[in-house]
Amino acid sequence: MADQHRPGTLGHYVPYLLGRHLRAGAWPPEIGKRAILVLLGLLAVVYGLGFGHMLGNHDLSATLRANFLLGLYGTVFTSTLLVDFVPSYRPVQRLLPDHFPVSGRRSAELAFLLDLISLRRLLLGVFLAALACVPGQQRVALLGVALLLGATALSFGLRWLLTWGRGRRHPLVAAYAAVLALAGAWLTLAATKSLTGPLAAGLPWLVALLPLGLLAGQVAGLGPQFLNRNLVRPALDTAESQWLARLSPEWKAYLRKTWPALSMGLAFKVFLLVASSVMQAKHGSDSSRSIFYLVFLPVISFTYANNNLYGYLYSLTLNELQRLGLTSRLLVLYLRLAVPVLLLDCLLSAVLLVALFPASTWPLLGLLPLSAGVFLALGLWGSLSKAKPVYKNLDLMNMRNNASTLMNILTLATAATLYFMPWWWVRAGLAVSIMLTAVVPVRRLLSNHGPQRRQLHHRLQSM
């Protein structure tokens, strides 16, 4: 018995912790979430098999095949790397208490194994496993797995140093930054067709294997200091605290809950509008229409946040309901928070459209004021009639569930209709009609409508 629990080994903790973490990430207790994960897994298998057969098609040109492979490798590397930083930062933690008879190195190895178990990495692993089942695509899948492991090692090692206070000045931070620069250079050179010969084949493997080597050295050198007392998540910096101190209480509560979704939405807007401008320049005006309207119009900020604004501020809203009921103060609260975010979103869209797209597309600027009024009306309807309390900060797993599905579908359908409708008079008529419906929730707010007040109170008190 003594040999089974000698110091420096994890013993029977490994299968227990790995199994519990895997069940929590891949098989949650809720039936609905299980069904969604099974569906996502089946889609990953179908896409993997389909992508493999497409790559094996002899009619596929070498240039197109190289573009598809670059897209695959770039997606695997960047999405695996960013999942721990965007939309919320995930610090590295030691899973076992410091007094357990387990060395720091073994704890670091276990933490890395558990870091691999996330929904995005599991789905990418299923996709690559399905791709490997297609004859002739095993080397492609193998490089994809290597990039997945390398990106995870890069993320884990960098977050370990950031979580460890003294690690921010460690030379390994510069080494990880050099790997990031190398990965960026590889993707840029490959996209511009500047890589040929052995360099084109060896550079992605170097990007994949270097982080694993750096992490192995980090575990060997810094492993003994992998202790909970050294891995303290930093509190808010004084600059951030001073910045928050200048804001009103409702803005503090709003931004603490919604900043991941709002910042990710702005980042998606910039990235996809730049990509759309490149696609339009290369392939014509119709090549990017399917994604252009989703980021040009202020869709993401409403579907992820402002369609459930009272749900994010459930404590403030409940306090207002219990003190005064439905009053103009709640309407002012909605407008004070939603309108500035909407104006920033529309301003960024306008600047990017004028800067990146030809003058023939500038008439689309007229869609911004139309969609702004429409989305404000739909957001007020959703926040008042379909509110659901949001108790935690947003993360990638629950963002799509933090607003009413019905209101999000209506928002997306309205955005598509406004964009693809060819007649401006129909667009204007539709927008005005939807904006006029906001008279109903506004009157209910101003008149302290009893059924609406009780419904909102019941929704915000439900778990």
Short mmCIF file of C-alpha atoms in Angstrom, two decimals:
data_model
loop_
_atom_site.label_atom_id
_atom_site.label_comp_id
_atom_site.label_asym_id
_atom_site.label_seq_id
_atom_site.Cartn_x
_atom_site.Cartn_y
_atom_site.Cartn_z
CA MET A 1 0.00 0.00 0.00
CA ALA A 2 2.84 2.37 0.75
CA ASP A 3 4.16 2.03 -2.81
CA GLN A 4 0.83 3.12 -4.23
CA HIS A 5 0.91 6.49 -2.46
CA ARG A 6 4.58 7.35 -2.31
CA PRO A 7 5.40 11.06 -2.60
CA GLY A 8 5.87 12.44 -6.08
CA THR A 9 3.20 10.37 -7.81
CA LEU A 10 -0.42 11.08 -8.59
CA GLY A 11 -1.57 7.51 -8.01
CA HIS A 12 -5.28 7.02 -8.31
CA TYR A 13 -5.99 10.77 -8.55
CA VAL A 14 -5.21 10.86 -12.30
CA PRO A 15 -8.05 8.71 -13.66
CA TYR A 16 -10.51 10.27 -11.22
CA LEU A 17 -9.65 13.87 -12.10
CA LEU A 18 -9.39 13.22 -15.82
CA GLY A 19 -12.69 11.36 -15.82
CA ARG A 20 -14.48 14.03 -13.83
CA HIS A 21 -13.13 16.82 -16.02
CA LEU A 22 -13.99 14.94 -19.20
CA ARG A 23 -17.54 14.25 -18.02
CA ALA A 24 -18.01 17.90 -17.03
CA GLY A 25 -16.84 19.14 -20.43
CA ALA A 26 -18.15 16.49 -22.81
CA TRP A 27 -21.14 14.99 -20.99
CA PRO A 28 -22.95 17.56 -18.81
CA PRO A 29 -25.87 16.44 -16.64
CA GLU A 30 -28.48 18.49 -18.55
CA ILE A 31 -30.20 16.49 -21.29
CA GLY A 32 -30.45 19.49 -23.59
CA LYS A 33 -26.73 20.23 -23.41
CA ARG A 34 -25.94 16.56 -24.02
CA ALA A 35 -28.09 16.59 -27.14
CA ILE A 36 -26.32 19.71 -28.41
CA LEU A 37 -22.89 18.19 -27.78
CA VAL A 38 -23.85 14.95 -29.54
CA LEU A 39 -25.10 16.97 -32.51
CA LEU A 40 -21.88 19.01 -32.59
CA GLY A 41 -19.82 15.81 -32.42
CA LEU A 42 -21.75 14.26 -35.31
CA LEU A 43 -21.31 17.44 -37.34
CA ALA A 44 -17.57 17.36 -36.62
CA VAL A 45 -17.41 13.77 -37.87
CA VAL A 46 -19.36 14.62 -41.03
CA TYR A 47 -17.23 17.69 -41.73
CA GLY A 48 -14.03 15.75 -41.11
CA LEU A 49 -15.01 12.97 -43.50
CA GLY A 50 -16.25 15.42 -46.09
CA PHE A 51 -13.13 17.57 -45.85
CA GLY A 52 -10.91 14.50 -46.21
CA HIS A 53 -12.73 13.28 -49.31
CA MET A 54 -12.58 16.77 -50.79
CA LEU A 55 -8.81 16.91 -50.25
CA GLY A 56 -8.48 13.49 -51.89
CA ASN A 57 -10.37 14.60 -54.98
CA HIS A 58 -8.01 14.33 -57.95
CA ASP A 59 -9.81 17.16 -59.76
CA LEU A 60 -8.87 19.60 -57.00
CA SER A 61 -6.12 21.95 -58.11
CA ALA A 62 -2.88 22.15 -56.14
CA THR A 63 -3.43 25.82 -55.34
CA LEU A 64 -6.93 25.24 -53.99
CA ARG A 65 -5.75 22.26 -51.96
CA ALA A 66 -2.95 24.36 -50.44
CA ASN A 67 -5.48 27.07 -49.53
CA PHE A 68 -7.76 24.52 -47.86
CA LEU A 69 -4.86 23.05 -45.87
CA LEU A 70 -3.70 26.51 -44.78
CA GLY A 71 -7.24 27.31 -43.64
CA LEU A 72 -7.41 24.06 -41.69
CA TYR A 73 -4.03 24.46 -39.98
CA GLY A 74 -4.56 28.15 -39.25
CA THR A 75 -8.01 27.50 -37.77
CA VAL A 76 -6.77 24.64 -35.58
CA PHE A 77 -3.81 26.64 -34.25
CA THR A 78 -5.49 30.00 -33.66
CA SER A 79 -8.79 28.69 -32.26
CA THR A 80 -6.97 26.31 -29.89
CA LEU A 81 -4.69 29.10 -28.74
CA LEU A 82 -7.37 31.74 -28.23
CA VAL A 83 -9.95 29.57 -26.45
CA ASP A 84 -8.21 30.26 -23.11
CA PHE A 85 -7.99 34.02 -23.67
CA VAL A 86 -11.14 35.03 -25.58
CA PRO A 87 -13.77 35.88 -24.55
CA SER A 88 -12.59 35.29 -20.97
CA TYR A 89 -9.15 34.63 -19.54
CA ARG A 90 -8.68 31.24 -17.86
CA PRO A 91 -5.81 31.19 -15.34
CA VAL A 92 -3.71 28.08 -14.73
CA GLN A 93 -4.53 26.29 -11.49
CA ARG A 94 -3.08 23.40 -9.52
CA LEU A 95 -5.88 20.87 -9.14
CA LEU A 96 -4.57 19.27 -5.94
CA PRO A 97 -3.89 21.08 -2.66
CA ASP A 98 -0.27 21.88 -1.87
CA HIS A 99 -0.13 19.50 1.09
CA PHE A 100 -0.97 16.45 -1.03
CA PRO A 101 2.01 14.11 -1.53
CA VAL A 102 2.36 15.07 -5.19
CA SER A 103 5.31 16.91 -6.69
CA GLY A 104 4.91 20.20 -8.50
CA ARG A 105 6.09 18.70 -11.78
CA ARG A 106 3.44 15.95 -11.67
CA SER A 107 0.79 18.53 -10.79
CA ALA A 108 1.86 20.69 -13.74
CA GLU A 109 1.64 17.69 -16.08
CA LEU A 110 -1.84 16.88 -14.79
CA ALA A 111 -2.94 20.52 -15.18
CA PHE A 112 -1.77 20.44 -18.80
CA LEU A 113 -3.70 17.22 -19.46
CA LEU A 114 -6.83 18.73 -17.98
CA ASP A 115 -6.23 21.88 -20.03
CA LEU A 116 -6.57 19.77 -23.16
CA ILE A 117 -10.12 18.86 -22.19
CA SER A 118 -12.25 21.73 -23.45
CA LEU A 119 -15.21 21.64 -25.79
CA ARG A 120 -13.45 23.34 -28.68
CA ARG A 121 -10.38 21.11 -28.44
CA LEU A 122 -12.52 17.99 -28.14
CA LEU A 123 -14.53 18.92 -31.24
CA LEU A 124 -11.35 19.70 -33.16
CA GLY A 125 -9.96 16.33 -32.05
CA VAL A 126 -13.11 14.57 -33.29
CA PHE A 127 -12.83 16.42 -36.61
CA LEU A 128 -9.16 15.43 -37.02
CA ALA A 129 -9.90 11.82 -36.02
CA ALA A 130 -12.60 11.65 -38.70
CA LEU A 131 -10.19 13.21 -41.18
CA ALA A 132 -7.58 10.55 -40.34
CA CYS A 133 -10.10 7.83 -41.24
CA VAL A 134 -10.12 9.00 -44.87
CA PRO A 135 -7.50 7.11 -46.92
CA GLY A 136 -4.46 9.22 -47.72
CA GLN A 137 -5.18 11.98 -45.20
CA GLN A 138 -3.34 10.61 -42.17
CA ARG A 139 -0.37 13.01 -42.53
CA VAL A 140 -2.71 15.98 -42.78
CA ALA A 141 -4.53 14.88 -39.62
CA LEU A 142 -1.23 14.21 -37.83
CA LEU A 143 0.02 17.74 -38.46
CA GLY A 144 -3.35 19.06 -37.31
CA VAL A 145 -3.06 17.12 -34.04
CA ALA A 146 0.52 18.39 -33.59
CA LEU A 147 -0.65 21.99 -34.08
CA LEU A 148 -3.49 21.43 -31.61
CA LEU A 149 -1.06 20.13 -28.97
CA GLY A 150 1.48 22.86 -29.73
CA ALA A 151 -1.10 25.64 -29.43
CA THR A 152 -2.37 24.16 -26.16
CA ALA A 153 1.21 24.00 -24.82
CA LEU A 154 1.83 27.59 -25.90
CA SER A 155 -1.36 28.77 -24.20
CA PHE A 156 -0.72 26.75 -21.03
CA GLY A 157 2.91 27.81 -20.65
CA LEU A 158 2.18 31.47 -21.28
CA ARG A 159 -0.78 31.53 -18.88
CA TRP A 160 1.30 29.72 -16.27
CA LEU A 161 3.92 32.47 -16.42
CA LEU A 162 1.26 35.20 -16.35
CA THR A 163 -0.47 33.61 -13.36
CA TRP A 164 2.84 33.19 -11.54
CA GLY A 165 3.65 36.75 -10.48
CA ARG A 166 7.41 36.57 -11.00
CA GLY A 167 6.99 34.77 -14.33
CA ARG A 168 6.13 37.88 -16.31
CA ARG A 169 9.83 38.79 -16.50
CA HIS A 170 10.99 35.23 -17.16
CA PRO A 171 12.96 34.64 -20.40
CA LEU A 172 10.40 32.02 -21.43
CA VAL A 173 7.88 34.81 -22.01
CA ALA A 174 10.14 36.16 -24.76
CA ALA A 175 10.55 32.61 -26.12
CA TYR A 176 6.78 32.13 -26.33
CA ALA A 177 6.44 35.55 -27.96
CA ALA A 178 9.02 34.45 -30.55
CA VAL A 179 6.95 31.33 -31.26
CA LEU A 180 3.87 33.50 -31.74
CA ALA A 181 5.82 35.70 -34.15
CA LEU A 182 7.01 32.59 -35.99
CA ALA A 183 3.45 31.31 -36.26
CA GLY A 184 2.29 34.66 -37.61
CA ALA A 185 5.12 34.70 -40.14
CA TRP A 186 4.26 31.15 -41.25
CA LEU A 187 0.58 31.97 -41.79
CA THR A 188 1.40 35.24 -43.56
CA LEU A 189 4.02 33.75 -45.88
CA ALA A 190 1.82 30.76 -46.65
CA ALA A 191 -1.14 33.00 -47.45
CA THR A 192 0.98 35.08 -49.83
CA LYS A 193 2.43 31.95 -51.48
CA SER A 194 5.97 32.92 -50.41
CA LEU A 195 6.82 29.50 -48.92
CA THR A 196 8.20 26.79 -51.19
CA GLY A 197 10.17 23.60 -50.89
CA PRO A 198 11.34 22.14 -47.57
CA LEU A 199 10.57 25.38 -45.71
CA ALA A 200 6.88 25.12 -46.56
CA ALA A 201 6.77 21.56 -45.18
CA GLY A 202 8.99 22.09 -42.14
CA LEU A 203 7.82 25.46 -40.79
CA PRO A 204 4.38 24.27 -39.57
CA TRP A 205 6.03 21.35 -37.78
CA LEU A 206 8.45 23.78 -36.15
CA VAL A 207 5.53 25.95 -34.99
CA ALA A 208 3.83 22.86 -33.57
CA LEU A 209 6.82 21.28 -31.81
CA LEU A 210 8.62 24.33 -30.41
CA PRO A 211 5.94 25.11 -27.78
CA LEU A 212 5.98 21.48 -26.63
CA GLY A 213 9.74 21.66 -26.15
CA LEU A 214 9.50 24.97 -24.29
CA LEU A 215 6.77 23.62 -22.03
CA ALA A 216 8.81 20.50 -21.27
CA GLY A 217 11.71 22.71 -20.19
CA GLN A 218 9.35 24.90 -18.18
CA VAL A 219 7.92 21.90 -16.32
CA ALA A 220 11.43 20.62 -15.60
CA GLY A 221 12.73 23.98 -14.38
CA LEU A 222 9.72 25.65 -12.77
CA GLY A 223 7.72 22.53 -11.87
CA PRO A 224 8.75 22.50 -8.19
CA GLN A 225 7.22 26.00 -7.84
CA PHE A 226 3.88 24.91 -9.31
CA LEU A 227 2.00 25.53 -6.06
CA ASN A 228 -1.31 27.19 -5.33
CA ARG A 229 0.33 29.88 -3.23
CA ASN A 230 2.41 30.88 -6.25
CA LEU A 231 -0.45 30.66 -8.77
CA VAL A 232 -2.56 33.57 -7.69
CA ARG A 233 -4.91 35.11 -10.20
CA PRO A 234 -4.03 38.81 -10.24
CA ALA A 235 -6.63 41.18 -8.92
CA LEU A 236 -7.79 44.18 -10.90
CA ASP A 237 -4.90 46.47 -11.67
CA THR A 238 -5.04 49.89 -10.12
CA ALA A 239 -5.49 51.46 -13.56
CA GLU A 240 -8.49 49.26 -14.27
CA SER A 241 -9.92 49.91 -10.80
CA GLN A 242 -9.57 53.67 -11.31
CA TRP A 243 -11.20 53.37 -14.72
CA LEU A 244 -14.15 51.44 -13.29
CA ALA A 245 -14.41 53.88 -10.40
CA ARG A 246 -15.25 56.67 -12.84
CA LEU A 247 -18.27 54.77 -14.18
CA SER A 248 -21.80 54.82 -12.81
CA PRO A 249 -23.01 51.71 -10.93
CA GLU A 250 -25.13 50.49 -13.84
CA TRP A 251 -22.20 50.77 -16.27
CA LYS A 252 -19.97 48.85 -13.86
CA ALA A 253 -22.51 46.04 -13.54
CA TYR A 254 -23.15 46.04 -17.29
CA LEU A 255 -19.52 45.93 -18.43
CA ARG A 256 -18.46 43.33 -15.86
CA LYS A 257 -21.00 40.94 -17.37
CA THR A 258 -20.94 41.84 -21.06
CA TRP A 259 -17.44 43.06 -21.92
CA PRO A 260 -16.28 39.63 -23.27
CA ALA A 261 -19.17 39.44 -25.74
CA LEU A 262 -18.96 43.10 -26.74
CA SER A 263 -15.19 43.05 -27.25
CA MET A 264 -15.37 39.78 -29.17
CA GLY A 265 -18.13 41.21 -31.34
CA LEU A 266 -16.01 44.25 -32.21
CA ALA A 267 -13.03 42.01 -32.95
CA PHE A 268 -15.16 39.80 -35.21
CA LYS A 269 -16.47 42.90 -36.96
CA VAL A 270 -13.00 44.18 -37.79
CA PHE A 271 -11.66 40.77 -38.83
CA LEU A 272 -14.62 39.70 -40.97
CA LEU A 273 -15.07 43.08 -42.64
CA VAL A 274 -11.39 43.07 -43.60
CA ALA A 275 -11.79 39.50 -44.88
CA SER A 276 -14.94 40.51 -46.79
CA SER A 277 -13.14 43.39 -48.46
CA VAL A 278 -10.34 41.03 -49.55
CA MET A 279 -12.85 38.47 -50.86
CA GLN A 280 -14.76 41.15 -52.72
CA ALA A 281 -11.59 42.48 -54.31
CA LYS A 282 -10.54 39.01 -55.47
CA HIS A 283 -13.78 37.26 -56.31
CA GLY A 284 -16.41 39.92 -56.89
CA SER A 285 -19.12 41.70 -54.94
CA ASP A 286 -21.33 38.65 -54.25
CA SER A 287 -18.68 36.41 -52.68
CA SER A 288 -18.93 37.82 -49.15
CA ARG A 289 -22.61 38.72 -48.88
CA SER A 290 -23.40 35.73 -46.65
CA ILE A 291 -21.20 37.00 -43.82
CA PHE A 292 -21.06 40.74 -44.54
CA TYR A 293 -24.44 41.72 -43.10
CA LEU A 294 -23.86 39.77 -39.85
CA VAL A 295 -20.91 41.95 -38.90
CA PHE A 296 -21.77 45.17 -40.73
CA LEU A 297 -25.07 45.54 -38.90
CA PRO A 298 -24.97 45.65 -35.05
CA VAL A 299 -26.22 42.08 -34.70
CA ILE A 300 -23.72 40.52 -32.26
CA SER A 301 -24.05 43.14 -29.51
CA PHE A 302 -27.81 42.52 -29.38
CA THR A 303 -27.93 38.75 -29.81
CA TYR A 304 -25.28 38.25 -27.12
CA ALA A 305 -26.11 41.06 -24.69
CA ASN A 306 -28.66 43.79 -25.28
CA ASN A 307 -31.61 41.52 -26.13
CA ASN A 308 -31.49 40.59 -22.43
CA LEU A 309 -30.20 43.77 -20.84
CA TYR A 310 -32.47 43.57 -17.79
CA GLY A 311 -31.32 39.98 -17.30
CA TYR A 312 -27.68 41.06 -17.04
CA LEU A 313 -28.65 43.79 -14.58
CA TYR A 314 -31.11 41.54 -12.78
CA SER A 315 -30.17 42.79 -9.29
CA LEU A 316 -30.62 46.45 -10.24
CA THR A 317 -33.84 45.65 -12.10
CA LEU A 318 -35.28 43.59 -9.23
CA ASN A 319 -34.46 46.37 -6.78
CA GLU A 320 -36.23 48.87 -9.01
CA LEU A 321 -39.26 46.59 -9.40
CA GLN A 322 -39.59 46.01 -5.67
CA ARG A 323 -39.21 49.69 -4.82
CA LEU A 324 -41.15 51.46 -7.55
CA GLY A 325 -42.37 48.91 -10.09
CA LEU A 326 -42.16 49.60 -13.81
CA THR A 327 -41.19 53.23 -14.29
CA SER A 328 -39.44 55.46 -16.77
CA ARG A 329 -36.22 54.81 -14.82
CA LEU A 330 -36.00 51.31 -16.35
CA LEU A 331 -36.54 52.72 -19.84
CA VAL A 332 -33.82 55.31 -19.25
CA LEU A 333 -31.54 52.55 -17.93
CA TYR A 334 -32.01 50.55 -21.14
CA LEU A 335 -31.36 53.55 -23.37
CA ARG A 336 -28.34 54.77 -21.36
CA LEU A 337 -26.59 51.43 -21.80
CA ALA A 338 -27.77 50.15 -25.18
CA VAL A 339 -27.54 53.37 -27.21
CA PRO A 340 -23.80 54.16 -26.63
CA VAL A 341 -22.85 50.56 -27.46
CA LEU A 342 -25.02 50.73 -30.56
CA LEU A 343 -23.52 54.04 -31.69
CA LEU A 344 -19.97 52.71 -31.26
CA ASP A 345 -20.86 49.60 -33.25
CA CYS A 346 -22.43 51.60 -36.09
CA LEU A 347 -19.58 54.13 -36.14
CA LEU A 348 -17.00 51.36 -36.48
CA SER A 349 -19.01 49.77 -39.31
CA ALA A 350 -19.25 53.08 -41.14
CA VAL A 351 -15.53 53.82 -40.83
CA LEU A 352 -14.55 50.33 -42.04
CA LEU A 353 -17.00 50.45 -44.95
CA VAL A 354 -15.69 53.80 -46.18
CA ALA A 355 -12.05 52.80 -45.66
CA LEU A 356 -12.06 49.26 -47.06
CA PHE A 357 -14.85 49.03 -49.64
CA PRO A 358 -15.43 50.78 -52.97
CA ALA A 359 -17.71 53.77 -53.26
CA SER A 360 -20.39 51.63 -54.92
CA THR A 361 -21.10 50.03 -51.52
CA TRP A 362 -21.39 53.28 -49.57
CA PRO A 363 -25.21 53.49 -49.99
CA LEU A 364 -25.31 50.60 -47.49
CA LEU A 365 -24.56 53.19 -44.82
CA GLY A 366 -28.28 53.94 -44.88
CA LEU A 367 -28.91 50.52 -43.33
CA LEU A 368 -27.18 51.53 -40.11
CA PRO A 369 -29.80 54.03 -38.82
CA LEU A 370 -32.62 51.70 -39.95
CA SER A 371 -31.16 48.68 -38.19
CA ALA A 372 -30.29 50.76 -35.10
CA GLY A 373 -33.91 51.69 -34.50
CA VAL A 374 -35.12 48.17 -35.27
CA PHE A 375 -32.64 46.46 -32.95
CA LEU A 376 -33.36 48.91 -30.13
CA ALA A 377 -37.04 48.02 -30.41
CA LEU A 378 -36.41 44.28 -30.52
CA GLY A 379 -33.92 44.56 -27.67
CA LEU A 380 -36.47 46.36 -25.50
CA TRP A 381 -39.06 43.67 -26.27
CA GLY A 382 -36.59 40.92 -25.39
CA SER A 383 -35.27 42.61 -22.26
CA LEU A 384 -38.77 43.22 -20.90
CA SER A 385 -40.78 40.18 -22.03
CA LYS A 386 -38.12 37.47 -22.42
CA ALA A 387 -35.66 38.39 -19.66
CA LYS A 388 -33.59 35.68 -18.01
CA PRO A 389 -31.17 36.34 -15.15
CA VAL A 390 -27.46 36.01 -15.94
CA TYR A 391 -25.55 35.17 -12.77
CA LYS A 392 -22.07 34.63 -14.20
CA ASN A 393 -19.73 36.49 -16.49
CA LEU A 394 -19.99 35.46 -20.10
CA ASP A 395 -17.91 32.64 -21.46
CA LEU A 396 -17.84 30.82 -24.76
CA MET A 397 -20.09 28.00 -23.59
CA ASN A 398 -23.04 30.04 -22.34
CA MET A 399 -23.08 33.20 -24.49
CA ARG A 400 -25.66 31.81 -26.90
CA ASN A 401 -27.97 30.97 -23.96
CA ASN A 402 -27.83 34.36 -22.24
CA ALA A 403 -30.63 35.90 -24.32
CA SER A 404 -33.96 34.70 -25.66
CA THR A 405 -33.56 32.35 -28.61
CA LEU A 406 -36.77 33.73 -30.14
CA MET A 407 -35.55 37.34 -29.96
CA ASN A 408 -32.15 36.37 -31.35
CA ILE A 409 -33.80 34.60 -34.31
CA LEU A 410 -35.99 37.64 -34.94
CA THR A 411 -32.91 39.89 -34.80
CA LEU A 412 -31.00 37.74 -37.30
CA ALA A 413 -34.00 37.39 -39.62
CA THR A 414 -34.64 41.14 -39.56
CA ALA A 415 -31.00 41.91 -40.29
CA ALA A 416 -31.01 39.51 -43.26
CA THR A 417 -34.25 41.00 -44.58
CA LEU A 418 -32.99 44.57 -44.32
CA TYR A 419 -29.75 43.67 -46.09
CA PHE A 420 -31.02 41.46 -48.90
CA MET A 421 -34.22 43.38 -49.64
CA PRO A 422 -33.58 45.22 -52.95
CA TRP A 423 -36.12 48.07 -52.46
CA TRP A 424 -35.32 50.83 -50.04
CA TRP A 425 -38.96 51.81 -49.55
CA VAL A 426 -39.71 48.27 -48.32
CA ARG A 427 -36.70 48.41 -46.00
CA ALA A 428 -37.86 51.73 -44.56
CA GLY A 429 -41.45 50.49 -44.17
CA LEU A 430 -40.34 47.33 -42.38
CA ALA A 431 -38.02 49.26 -40.07
CA VAL A 432 -40.68 51.84 -39.17
CA SER A 433 -43.26 49.08 -38.54
CA ILE A 434 -40.96 47.25 -36.12
CA MET A 435 -39.95 50.48 -34.38
CA LEU A 436 -43.64 51.37 -33.88
CA THR A 437 -44.18 48.11 -32.02
CA ALA A 438 -41.86 49.47 -29.31
CA VAL A 439 -44.77 51.71 -28.28
CA VAL A 440 -46.24 48.70 -26.44
CA PRO A 441 -43.30 47.98 -24.07
CA VAL A 442 -42.71 51.73 -23.60
CA ARG A 443 -46.34 52.25 -22.51
CA ARG A 444 -46.13 49.27 -20.18
CA LEU A 445 -42.99 50.69 -18.59
CA LEU A 446 -44.46 54.16 -18.16
CA SER A 447 -47.83 52.94 -16.83
CA ASN A 448 -46.47 50.33 -14.37
CA HIS A 449 -48.40 47.60 -16.22
CA GLY A 450 -49.30 44.97 -13.60
CA PRO A 451 -49.08 41.71 -15.62
CA GLN A 452 -45.84 42.81 -17.28
CA ARG A 453 -44.35 43.82 -13.92
CA ARG A 454 -45.23 40.45 -12.36
CA GLN A 455 -43.92 38.54 -15.39
CA LEU A 456 -40.58 40.39 -15.35
CA HIS A 457 -40.25 39.93 -11.58
CA HIS A 458 -40.98 36.20 -11.88
CA ARG A 459 -38.49 35.74 -14.72
CA LEU A 460 -35.68 37.54 -12.94
CA GLN A 461 -36.21 35.54 -9.75
CA SER A 462 -36.18 32.18 -11.54
CA MET A 463 -32.96 30.14 -11.71
#
